[in-house]
Amino acid sequence: MRRPAPRRAAGVLGALALSLTLAACQGEGSTINDQMRQGDQKGYVAGDGTVQALAPEERETVITLEGTTLEDEAWSSADHLGEVVVVNVWGSWCGPCIEETMDLEEVATELAEAGEPVRFIGVNSRDSVPSALAFQERYSVSYPSLQDDGGRTRAQLQGLAVATPTTMVLDGQGRLAARVSGPVEASTLRGLIEDVLAGEPAR
């Protein structure tokens, strides 16, 4: 069945210049350096809210993510090729992560109820399994998260998720299609996913 065109005339890709790809990486590096120089001891690098979106022909980075969920089950993005995968890096100790949790859950629930081919997966950072599970239960998070394993799972994101939180959208080929460095709002995430879905082959 042919997928309908995005509801917005230009879509998020039209609203965001594709030249942000390089600028976003450079800007985030400066932000990280600034934060490290500040020495405020918050214990993590906060994102600056940069939104990065790539048209299909611009997508070159392939991400393969795998690990063990908080429920002790194996999970791999390779099992979800052909679907859009949303990866969210978070920690229960991270204020911006708490701030965005309801937005992530709102979009995940909407898409699941609509039967869209979209999978959400969290990547936990610096929590014990009991602490991370308690966070999931407290905020009614319906999608799974991968356990923290000393940063090895996060490293599979190829340095593109330095900030906490970071949300990445992978297309059906496992390629990076969009990224938000910092907390994401439901409207932004919904728009990014819709644009990626619109470019996927009809199912």
mmCIF file with all atom_site columns, C-alpha atoms in Angstrom:
data_model
loop_
_atom_site.group_PDB
_atom_site.id
_atom_site.type_symbol
_atom_site.label_atom_id
_atom_site.label_alt_id
_atom_site.label_comp_id
_atom_site.label_asym_id
_atom_site.label_entity_id
_atom_site.label_seq_id
_atom_site.pdbx_PDB_ins_code
_atom_site.Cartn_x
_atom_site.Cartn_y
_atom_site.Cartn_z
_atom_site.occupancy
_atom_site.B_iso_or_equiv
_atom_site.pdbx_formal_charge
_atom_site.auth_seq_id
_atom_site.auth_comp_id
_atom_site.auth_asym_id
_atom_site.auth_atom_id
_atom_site.pdbx_PDB_model_num
ATOM 1   C CA . MET A 1 1   ? 0.000  0.000   0.000  1.00 0.00 ? 1   MET A CA 1
ATOM 2   C CA . ARG A 1 2   ? 1.421  3.398   -0.974 1.00 0.00 ? 2   ARG A CA 1
ATOM 3   C CA . ARG A 1 3   ? 2.292  5.542   1.994  1.00 0.00 ? 3   ARG A CA 1
ATOM 4   C CA . PRO A 1 4   ? 0.654  8.984   2.054  1.00 0.00 ? 4   PRO A CA 1
ATOM 5   C CA . ALA A 1 5   ? 2.860  12.026  1.685  1.00 0.00 ? 5   ALA A CA 1
ATOM 6   C CA . PRO A 1 6   ? 3.898  13.884  4.859  1.00 0.00 ? 6   PRO A CA 1
ATOM 7   C CA . ARG A 1 7   ? 1.250  16.217  6.224  1.00 0.00 ? 7   ARG A CA 1
ATOM 8   C CA . ARG A 1 8   ? 3.552  19.214  6.087  1.00 0.00 ? 8   ARG A CA 1
ATOM 9   C CA . ALA A 1 9   ? 4.164  20.714  2.672  1.00 0.00 ? 9   ALA A CA 1
ATOM 10  C CA . ALA A 1 10  ? 7.910  20.911  2.995  1.00 0.00 ? 10  ALA A CA 1
ATOM 11  C CA . GLY A 1 11  ? 8.409  18.542  5.910  1.00 0.00 ? 11  GLY A CA 1
ATOM 12  C CA . VAL A 1 12  ? 11.188 18.701  8.401  1.00 0.00 ? 12  VAL A CA 1
ATOM 13  C CA . LEU A 1 13  ? 13.806 18.159  5.700  1.00 0.00 ? 13  LEU A CA 1
ATOM 14  C CA . GLY A 1 14  ? 12.590 21.283  3.962  1.00 0.00 ? 14  GLY A CA 1
ATOM 15  C CA . ALA A 1 15  ? 12.614 23.297  7.151  1.00 0.00 ? 15  ALA A CA 1
ATOM 16  C CA . LEU A 1 16  ? 16.114 22.230  8.073  1.00 0.00 ? 16  LEU A CA 1
ATOM 17  C CA . ALA A 1 17  ? 18.907 22.997  5.660  1.00 0.00 ? 17  ALA A CA 1
ATOM 18  C CA . LEU A 1 18  ? 20.888 19.891  4.870  1.00 0.00 ? 18  LEU A CA 1
ATOM 19  C CA . SER A 1 19  ? 24.047 21.891  5.388  1.00 0.00 ? 19  SER A CA 1
ATOM 20  C CA . LEU A 1 20  ? 23.327 21.467  9.113  1.00 0.00 ? 20  LEU A CA 1
ATOM 21  C CA . THR A 1 21  ? 24.995 18.063  8.821  1.00 0.00 ? 21  THR A CA 1
ATOM 22  C CA . LEU A 1 22  ? 28.499 19.472  9.056  1.00 0.00 ? 22  LEU A CA 1
ATOM 23  C CA . ALA A 1 23  ? 27.552 22.464  11.162 1.00 0.00 ? 23  ALA A CA 1
ATOM 24  C CA . ALA A 1 24  ? 25.846 20.241  13.730 1.00 0.00 ? 24  ALA A CA 1
ATOM 25  C CA . CYS A 1 25  ? 28.938 18.112  14.191 1.00 0.00 ? 25  CYS A CA 1
ATOM 26  C CA . GLN A 1 26  ? 31.190 21.151  14.512 1.00 0.00 ? 26  GLN A CA 1
ATOM 27  C CA . GLY A 1 27  ? 28.813 22.927  16.855 1.00 0.00 ? 27  GLY A CA 1
ATOM 28  C CA . GLU A 1 28  ? 28.465 19.935  19.115 1.00 0.00 ? 28  GLU A CA 1
ATOM 29  C CA . GLY A 1 29  ? 32.228 19.597  19.366 1.00 0.00 ? 29  GLY A CA 1
ATOM 30  C CA . SER A 1 30  ? 32.530 23.215  20.496 1.00 0.00 ? 30  SER A CA 1
ATOM 31  C CA . THR A 1 31  ? 29.725 22.738  22.988 1.00 0.00 ? 31  THR A CA 1
ATOM 32  C CA . ILE A 1 32  ? 31.392 19.657  24.446 1.00 0.00 ? 32  ILE A CA 1
ATOM 33  C CA . ASN A 1 33  ? 34.718 21.461  24.755 1.00 0.00 ? 33  ASN A CA 1
ATOM 34  C CA . ASP A 1 34  ? 33.033 24.416  26.439 1.00 0.00 ? 34  ASP A CA 1
ATOM 35  C CA . GLN A 1 35  ? 31.301 22.152  28.929 1.00 0.00 ? 35  GLN A CA 1
ATOM 36  C CA . MET A 1 36  ? 34.498 20.319  29.739 1.00 0.00 ? 36  MET A CA 1
ATOM 37  C CA . ARG A 1 37  ? 36.305 23.627  30.333 1.00 0.00 ? 37  ARG A CA 1
ATOM 38  C CA . GLN A 1 38  ? 33.518 24.810  32.617 1.00 0.00 ? 38  GLN A CA 1
ATOM 39  C CA . GLY A 1 39  ? 34.150 21.908  34.966 1.00 0.00 ? 39  GLY A CA 1
ATOM 40  C CA . ASP A 1 40  ? 30.635 22.098  36.415 1.00 0.00 ? 40  ASP A CA 1
ATOM 41  C CA . GLN A 1 41  ? 30.830 18.430  37.440 1.00 0.00 ? 41  GLN A CA 1
ATOM 42  C CA . LYS A 1 42  ? 27.328 17.582  36.264 1.00 0.00 ? 42  LYS A CA 1
ATOM 43  C CA . GLY A 1 43  ? 28.860 14.324  35.057 1.00 0.00 ? 43  GLY A CA 1
ATOM 44  C CA . TYR A 1 44  ? 27.630 14.293  31.472 1.00 0.00 ? 44  TYR A CA 1
ATOM 45  C CA . VAL A 1 45  ? 27.684 16.261  28.235 1.00 0.00 ? 45  VAL A CA 1
ATOM 46  C CA . ALA A 1 46  ? 24.360 17.977  27.575 1.00 0.00 ? 46  ALA A CA 1
ATOM 47  C CA . GLY A 1 47  ? 23.148 18.414  24.008 1.00 0.00 ? 47  GLY A CA 1
ATOM 48  C CA . ASP A 1 48  ? 22.534 21.865  22.557 1.00 0.00 ? 48  ASP A CA 1
ATOM 49  C CA . GLY A 1 49  ? 19.267 20.943  20.845 1.00 0.00 ? 49  GLY A CA 1
ATOM 50  C CA . THR A 1 50  ? 20.775 20.632  17.372 1.00 0.00 ? 50  THR A CA 1
ATOM 51  C CA . VAL A 1 51  ? 18.457 18.826  14.936 1.00 0.00 ? 51  VAL A CA 1
ATOM 52  C CA . GLN A 1 52  ? 20.123 17.057  12.018 1.00 0.00 ? 52  GLN A CA 1
ATOM 53  C CA . ALA A 1 53  ? 18.126 15.602  9.110  1.00 0.00 ? 53  ALA A CA 1
ATOM 54  C CA . LEU A 1 54  ? 19.494 13.856  6.031  1.00 0.00 ? 54  LEU A CA 1
ATOM 55  C CA . ALA A 1 55  ? 17.792 13.231  2.699  1.00 0.00 ? 55  ALA A CA 1
ATOM 56  C CA . PRO A 1 56  ? 18.039 9.594   1.478  1.00 0.00 ? 56  PRO A CA 1
ATOM 57  C CA . GLU A 1 57  ? 20.880 10.387  -0.934 1.00 0.00 ? 57  GLU A CA 1
ATOM 58  C CA . GLU A 1 58  ? 22.888 11.983  1.884  1.00 0.00 ? 58  GLU A CA 1
ATOM 59  C CA . ARG A 1 59  ? 22.732 9.025   4.272  1.00 0.00 ? 59  ARG A CA 1
ATOM 60  C CA . GLU A 1 60  ? 26.128 7.340   4.458  1.00 0.00 ? 60  GLU A CA 1
ATOM 61  C CA . THR A 1 61  ? 26.480 6.164   8.064  1.00 0.00 ? 61  THR A CA 1
ATOM 62  C CA . VAL A 1 62  ? 25.124 2.671   8.735  1.00 0.00 ? 62  VAL A CA 1
ATOM 63  C CA . ILE A 1 63  ? 24.461 1.864   12.393 1.00 0.00 ? 63  ILE A CA 1
ATOM 64  C CA . THR A 1 64  ? 24.225 -1.694  13.681 1.00 0.00 ? 64  THR A CA 1
ATOM 65  C CA . LEU A 1 65  ? 23.164 -1.712  17.308 1.00 0.00 ? 65  LEU A CA 1
ATOM 66  C CA . GLU A 1 66  ? 22.920 -4.801  19.462 1.00 0.00 ? 66  GLU A CA 1
ATOM 67  C CA . GLY A 1 67  ? 22.959 -5.671  23.119 1.00 0.00 ? 67  GLY A CA 1
ATOM 68  C CA . THR A 1 68  ? 20.953 -7.070  26.024 1.00 0.00 ? 68  THR A CA 1
ATOM 69  C CA . THR A 1 69  ? 17.736 -5.427  27.159 1.00 0.00 ? 69  THR A CA 1
ATOM 70  C CA . LEU A 1 70  ? 16.961 -4.547  30.745 1.00 0.00 ? 70  LEU A CA 1
ATOM 71  C CA . GLU A 1 71  ? 14.726 -7.629  30.724 1.00 0.00 ? 71  GLU A CA 1
ATOM 72  C CA . ASP A 1 72  ? 17.806 -9.719  29.836 1.00 0.00 ? 72  ASP A CA 1
ATOM 73  C CA . GLU A 1 73  ? 16.822 -10.439 26.234 1.00 0.00 ? 73  GLU A CA 1
ATOM 74  C CA . ALA A 1 74  ? 19.068 -10.155 23.167 1.00 0.00 ? 74  ALA A CA 1
ATOM 75  C CA . TRP A 1 75  ? 18.202 -7.306  20.795 1.00 0.00 ? 75  TRP A CA 1
ATOM 76  C CA . SER A 1 76  ? 19.716 -6.312  17.438 1.00 0.00 ? 76  SER A CA 1
ATOM 77  C CA . SER A 1 77  ? 18.813 -3.620  14.939 1.00 0.00 ? 77  SER A CA 1
ATOM 78  C CA . ALA A 1 78  ? 19.729 -6.138  12.229 1.00 0.00 ? 78  ALA A CA 1
ATOM 79  C CA . ASP A 1 79  ? 16.469 -7.920  13.073 1.00 0.00 ? 79  ASP A CA 1
ATOM 80  C CA . HIS A 1 80  ? 14.545 -4.756  12.200 1.00 0.00 ? 80  HIS A CA 1
ATOM 81  C CA . LEU A 1 81  ? 15.897 -3.877  8.766  1.00 0.00 ? 81  LEU A CA 1
ATOM 82  C CA . GLY A 1 82  ? 12.987 -2.671  6.666  1.00 0.00 ? 82  GLY A CA 1
ATOM 83  C CA . GLU A 1 83  ? 11.631 -0.769  9.661  1.00 0.00 ? 83  GLU A CA 1
ATOM 84  C CA . VAL A 1 84  ? 12.485 2.683   10.954 1.00 0.00 ? 84  VAL A CA 1
ATOM 85  C CA . VAL A 1 85  ? 14.385 2.400   14.240 1.00 0.00 ? 85  VAL A CA 1
ATOM 86  C CA . VAL A 1 86  ? 14.418 5.209   16.803 1.00 0.00 ? 86  VAL A CA 1
ATOM 87  C CA . VAL A 1 87  ? 17.370 5.030   19.210 1.00 0.00 ? 87  VAL A CA 1
ATOM 88  C CA . ASN A 1 88  ? 17.290 7.091   22.400 1.00 0.00 ? 88  ASN A CA 1
ATOM 89  C CA . VAL A 1 89  ? 20.319 7.352   24.695 1.00 0.00 ? 89  VAL A CA 1
ATOM 90  C CA . TRP A 1 90  ? 19.245 8.130   28.257 1.00 0.00 ? 90  TRP A CA 1
ATOM 91  C CA . GLY A 1 91  ? 19.999 7.810   31.957 1.00 0.00 ? 91  GLY A CA 1
ATOM 92  C CA . SER A 1 92  ? 17.739 8.050   34.986 1.00 0.00 ? 92  SER A CA 1
ATOM 93  C CA . TRP A 1 93  ? 20.172 10.577  36.518 1.00 0.00 ? 93  TRP A CA 1
ATOM 94  C CA . CYS A 1 94  ? 19.844 12.944  33.529 1.00 0.00 ? 94  CYS A CA 1
ATOM 95  C CA . GLY A 1 95  ? 17.328 15.768  33.971 1.00 0.00 ? 95  GLY A CA 1
ATOM 96  C CA . PRO A 1 96  ? 16.785 16.390  30.241 1.00 0.00 ? 96  PRO A CA 1
ATOM 97  C CA . CYS A 1 97  ? 16.140 12.646  29.795 1.00 0.00 ? 97  CYS A CA 1
ATOM 98  C CA . ILE A 1 98  ? 13.310 12.821  32.311 1.00 0.00 ? 98  ILE A CA 1
ATOM 99  C CA . GLU A 1 99  ? 12.013 15.916  30.537 1.00 0.00 ? 99  GLU A CA 1
ATOM 100 C CA . GLU A 1 100 ? 11.709 14.163  27.158 1.00 0.00 ? 100 GLU A CA 1
ATOM 101 C CA . THR A 1 101 ? 10.409 10.776  28.328 1.00 0.00 ? 101 THR A CA 1
ATOM 102 C CA . MET A 1 102 ? 6.717  11.624  27.986 1.00 0.00 ? 102 MET A CA 1
ATOM 103 C CA . ASP A 1 103 ? 7.302  12.978  24.470 1.00 0.00 ? 103 ASP A CA 1
ATOM 104 C CA . LEU A 1 104 ? 9.114  9.830   23.376 1.00 0.00 ? 104 LEU A CA 1
ATOM 105 C CA . GLU A 1 105 ? 6.434  7.602   24.844 1.00 0.00 ? 105 GLU A CA 1
ATOM 106 C CA . GLU A 1 106 ? 3.665  9.670   23.239 1.00 0.00 ? 106 GLU A CA 1
ATOM 107 C CA . VAL A 1 107 ? 5.124  9.231   19.754 1.00 0.00 ? 107 VAL A CA 1
ATOM 108 C CA . ALA A 1 108 ? 6.034  5.576   20.277 1.00 0.00 ? 108 ALA A CA 1
ATOM 109 C CA . THR A 1 109 ? 2.480  4.780   21.397 1.00 0.00 ? 109 THR A CA 1
ATOM 110 C CA . GLU A 1 110 ? 0.876  6.715   18.523 1.00 0.00 ? 110 GLU A CA 1
ATOM 111 C CA . LEU A 1 111 ? 2.949  4.934   15.900 1.00 0.00 ? 111 LEU A CA 1
ATOM 112 C CA . ALA A 1 112 ? 2.428  1.508   17.453 1.00 0.00 ? 112 ALA A CA 1
ATOM 113 C CA . GLU A 1 113 ? -1.336 2.020   17.546 1.00 0.00 ? 113 GLU A CA 1
ATOM 114 C CA . ALA A 1 114 ? -1.265 3.189   13.913 1.00 0.00 ? 114 ALA A CA 1
ATOM 115 C CA . GLY A 1 115 ? 0.620  0.034   12.906 1.00 0.00 ? 115 GLY A CA 1
ATOM 116 C CA . GLU A 1 116 ? 3.546  1.964   11.475 1.00 0.00 ? 116 GLU A CA 1
ATOM 117 C CA . PRO A 1 117 ? 6.806  0.028   10.864 1.00 0.00 ? 117 PRO A CA 1
ATOM 118 C CA . VAL A 1 118 ? 8.727  1.885   13.570 1.00 0.00 ? 118 VAL A CA 1
ATOM 119 C CA . ARG A 1 119 ? 10.672 0.422   16.493 1.00 0.00 ? 119 ARG A CA 1
ATOM 120 C CA . PHE A 1 120 ? 11.901 2.342   19.518 1.00 0.00 ? 120 PHE A CA 1
ATOM 121 C CA . ILE A 1 121 ? 14.925 1.193   21.508 1.00 0.00 ? 121 ILE A CA 1
ATOM 122 C CA . GLY A 1 122 ? 16.607 2.927   24.419 1.00 0.00 ? 122 GLY A CA 1
ATOM 123 C CA . VAL A 1 123 ? 20.305 2.778   25.217 1.00 0.00 ? 123 VAL A CA 1
ATOM 124 C CA . ASN A 1 124 ? 20.784 3.186   28.954 1.00 0.00 ? 124 ASN A CA 1
ATOM 125 C CA . SER A 1 125 ? 23.845 4.972   30.261 1.00 0.00 ? 125 SER A CA 1
ATOM 126 C CA . ARG A 1 126 ? 25.433 4.625   33.703 1.00 0.00 ? 126 ARG A CA 1
ATOM 127 C CA . ASP A 1 127 ? 22.499 3.007   35.505 1.00 0.00 ? 127 ASP A CA 1
ATOM 128 C CA . SER A 1 128 ? 22.279 -0.341  37.241 1.00 0.00 ? 128 SER A CA 1
ATOM 129 C CA . VAL A 1 129 ? 19.611 -2.605  35.765 1.00 0.00 ? 129 VAL A CA 1
ATOM 130 C CA . PRO A 1 130 ? 17.320 -2.202  38.825 1.00 0.00 ? 130 PRO A CA 1
ATOM 131 C CA . SER A 1 131 ? 17.583 1.593   38.643 1.00 0.00 ? 131 SER A CA 1
ATOM 132 C CA . ALA A 1 132 ? 16.868 1.643   34.913 1.00 0.00 ? 132 ALA A CA 1
ATOM 133 C CA . LEU A 1 133 ? 13.909 -0.716  35.290 1.00 0.00 ? 133 LEU A CA 1
ATOM 134 C CA . ALA A 1 134 ? 12.527 1.454   38.083 1.00 0.00 ? 134 ALA A CA 1
ATOM 135 C CA . PHE A 1 135 ? 12.747 4.457   35.773 1.00 0.00 ? 135 PHE A CA 1
ATOM 136 C CA . GLN A 1 136 ? 10.894 2.594   33.017 1.00 0.00 ? 136 GLN A CA 1
ATOM 137 C CA . GLU A 1 137 ? 8.138  1.617   35.409 1.00 0.00 ? 137 GLU A CA 1
ATOM 138 C CA . ARG A 1 138 ? 7.841  5.061   36.987 1.00 0.00 ? 138 ARG A CA 1
ATOM 139 C CA . TYR A 1 139 ? 7.420  6.799   33.630 1.00 0.00 ? 139 TYR A CA 1
ATOM 140 C CA . SER A 1 140 ? 5.445  3.972   31.922 1.00 0.00 ? 140 SER A CA 1
ATOM 141 C CA . VAL A 1 141 ? 7.974  3.462   29.121 1.00 0.00 ? 141 VAL A CA 1
ATOM 142 C CA . SER A 1 142 ? 6.557  0.818   26.799 1.00 0.00 ? 142 SER A CA 1
ATOM 143 C CA . TYR A 1 143 ? 9.569  0.149   24.575 1.00 0.00 ? 143 TYR A CA 1
ATOM 144 C CA . PRO A 1 144 ? 12.736 -1.749  25.619 1.00 0.00 ? 144 PRO A CA 1
ATOM 145 C CA . SER A 1 145 ? 16.157 -0.380  26.485 1.00 0.00 ? 145 SER A CA 1
ATOM 146 C CA . LEU A 1 146 ? 19.589 -1.939  26.281 1.00 0.00 ? 146 LEU A CA 1
ATOM 147 C CA . GLN A 1 147 ? 21.574 -2.320  29.483 1.00 0.00 ? 147 GLN A CA 1
ATOM 148 C CA . ASP A 1 148 ? 24.576 -0.165  30.214 1.00 0.00 ? 148 ASP A CA 1
ATOM 149 C CA . ASP A 1 149 ? 27.706 -2.252  29.660 1.00 0.00 ? 149 ASP A CA 1
ATOM 150 C CA . GLY A 1 150 ? 30.408 0.253   30.411 1.00 0.00 ? 150 GLY A CA 1
ATOM 151 C CA . GLY A 1 151 ? 29.822 2.167   27.186 1.00 0.00 ? 151 GLY A CA 1
ATOM 152 C CA . ARG A 1 152 ? 30.414 -0.680  24.729 1.00 0.00 ? 152 ARG A CA 1
ATOM 153 C CA . THR A 1 153 ? 26.856 -0.630  23.400 1.00 0.00 ? 153 THR A CA 1
ATOM 154 C CA . ARG A 1 154 ? 26.842 3.158   23.159 1.00 0.00 ? 154 ARG A CA 1
ATOM 155 C CA . ALA A 1 155 ? 30.119 3.001   21.240 1.00 0.00 ? 155 ALA A CA 1
ATOM 156 C CA . GLN A 1 156 ? 28.266 1.212   18.436 1.00 0.00 ? 156 GLN A CA 1
ATOM 157 C CA . LEU A 1 157 ? 26.654 4.573   17.691 1.00 0.00 ? 157 LEU A CA 1
ATOM 158 C CA . GLN A 1 158 ? 30.031 5.660   16.284 1.00 0.00 ? 158 GLN A CA 1
ATOM 159 C CA . GLY A 1 159 ? 30.505 8.775   18.388 1.00 0.00 ? 159 GLY A CA 1
ATOM 160 C CA . LEU A 1 160 ? 27.218 10.284  17.209 1.00 0.00 ? 160 LEU A CA 1
ATOM 161 C CA . ALA A 1 161 ? 25.617 10.109  20.667 1.00 0.00 ? 161 ALA A CA 1
ATOM 162 C CA . VAL A 1 162 ? 28.130 11.906  22.864 1.00 0.00 ? 162 VAL A CA 1
ATOM 163 C CA . ALA A 1 163 ? 25.454 14.085  24.437 1.00 0.00 ? 163 ALA A CA 1
ATOM 164 C CA . THR A 1 164 ? 22.883 12.721  26.874 1.00 0.00 ? 164 THR A CA 1
ATOM 165 C CA . PRO A 1 165 ? 20.159 12.492  25.785 1.00 0.00 ? 165 PRO A CA 1
ATOM 166 C CA . THR A 1 166 ? 20.572 11.871  22.069 1.00 0.00 ? 166 THR A CA 1
ATOM 167 C CA . THR A 1 167 ? 17.875 10.537  19.767 1.00 0.00 ? 167 THR A CA 1
ATOM 168 C CA . MET A 1 168 ? 18.709 8.990   16.402 1.00 0.00 ? 168 MET A CA 1
ATOM 169 C CA . VAL A 1 169 ? 16.376 7.856   13.611 1.00 0.00 ? 169 VAL A CA 1
ATOM 170 C CA . LEU A 1 170 ? 17.608 5.037   11.363 1.00 0.00 ? 170 LEU A CA 1
ATOM 171 C CA . ASP A 1 171 ? 15.922 4.308   8.061  1.00 0.00 ? 171 ASP A CA 1
ATOM 172 C CA . GLY A 1 172 ? 14.942 0.874   6.797  1.00 0.00 ? 172 GLY A CA 1
ATOM 173 C CA . GLN A 1 173 ? 18.501 0.219   5.625  1.00 0.00 ? 173 GLN A CA 1
ATOM 174 C CA . GLY A 1 174 ? 19.940 1.004   9.042  1.00 0.00 ? 174 GLY A CA 1
ATOM 175 C CA . ARG A 1 175 ? 21.336 4.338   7.895  1.00 0.00 ? 175 ARG A CA 1
ATOM 176 C CA . LEU A 1 176 ? 21.373 7.438   10.079 1.00 0.00 ? 176 LEU A CA 1
ATOM 177 C CA . ALA A 1 177 ? 18.544 9.620   8.793  1.00 0.00 ? 177 ALA A CA 1
ATOM 178 C CA . ALA A 1 178 ? 18.081 12.100  11.641 1.00 0.00 ? 178 ALA A CA 1
ATOM 179 C CA . ARG A 1 179 ? 19.559 13.020  14.995 1.00 0.00 ? 179 ARG A CA 1
ATOM 180 C CA . VAL A 1 180 ? 18.648 15.299  17.890 1.00 0.00 ? 180 VAL A CA 1
ATOM 181 C CA . SER A 1 181 ? 21.406 16.235  20.315 1.00 0.00 ? 181 SER A CA 1
ATOM 182 C CA . GLY A 1 182 ? 19.587 17.013  23.553 1.00 0.00 ? 182 GLY A CA 1
ATOM 183 C CA . PRO A 1 183 ? 15.982 16.505  24.659 1.00 0.00 ? 183 PRO A CA 1
ATOM 184 C CA . VAL A 1 184 ? 13.509 15.992  21.832 1.00 0.00 ? 184 VAL A CA 1
ATOM 185 C CA . GLU A 1 185 ? 9.934  17.248  21.687 1.00 0.00 ? 185 GLU A CA 1
ATOM 186 C CA . ALA A 1 186 ? 7.102  15.076  20.401 1.00 0.00 ? 186 ALA A CA 1
ATOM 187 C CA . SER A 1 187 ? 6.325  17.346  17.443 1.00 0.00 ? 187 SER A CA 1
ATOM 188 C CA . THR A 1 188 ? 9.950  17.372  16.290 1.00 0.00 ? 188 THR A CA 1
ATOM 189 C CA . LEU A 1 189 ? 10.369 13.626  16.627 1.00 0.00 ? 189 LEU A CA 1
ATOM 190 C CA . ARG A 1 190 ? 7.053  12.919  14.930 1.00 0.00 ? 190 ARG A CA 1
ATOM 191 C CA . GLY A 1 191 ? 8.023  15.110  11.986 1.00 0.00 ? 191 GLY A CA 1
ATOM 192 C CA . LEU A 1 192 ? 11.445 13.509  11.586 1.00 0.00 ? 192 LEU A CA 1
ATOM 193 C CA . ILE A 1 193 ? 9.970  10.005  11.633 1.00 0.00 ? 193 ILE A CA 1
ATOM 194 C CA . GLU A 1 194 ? 7.199  10.925  9.185  1.00 0.00 ? 194 GLU A CA 1
ATOM 195 C CA . ASP A 1 195 ? 9.745  12.261  6.726  1.00 0.00 ? 195 ASP A CA 1
ATOM 196 C CA . VAL A 1 196 ? 11.807 9.072   6.953  1.00 0.00 ? 196 VAL A CA 1
ATOM 197 C CA . LEU A 1 197 ? 8.707  6.893   6.578  1.00 0.00 ? 197 LEU A CA 1
ATOM 198 C CA . ALA A 1 198 ? 7.636  8.860   3.507  1.00 0.00 ? 198 ALA A CA 1
ATOM 199 C CA . GLY A 1 199 ? 10.875 7.916   1.790  1.00 0.00 ? 199 GLY A CA 1
ATOM 200 C CA . GLU A 1 200 ? 10.643 4.208   2.570  1.00 0.00 ? 200 GLU A CA 1
ATOM 201 C CA . PRO A 1 201 ? 9.500  1.674   -0.056 1.00 0.00 ? 201 PRO A CA 1
ATOM 202 C CA . ALA A 1 202 ? 5.783  0.894   0.007  1.00 0.00 ? 202 ALA A CA 1
ATOM 203 C CA . ARG A 1 203 ? 4.970  -2.137  2.141  1.00 0.00 ? 203 ARG A CA 1
#
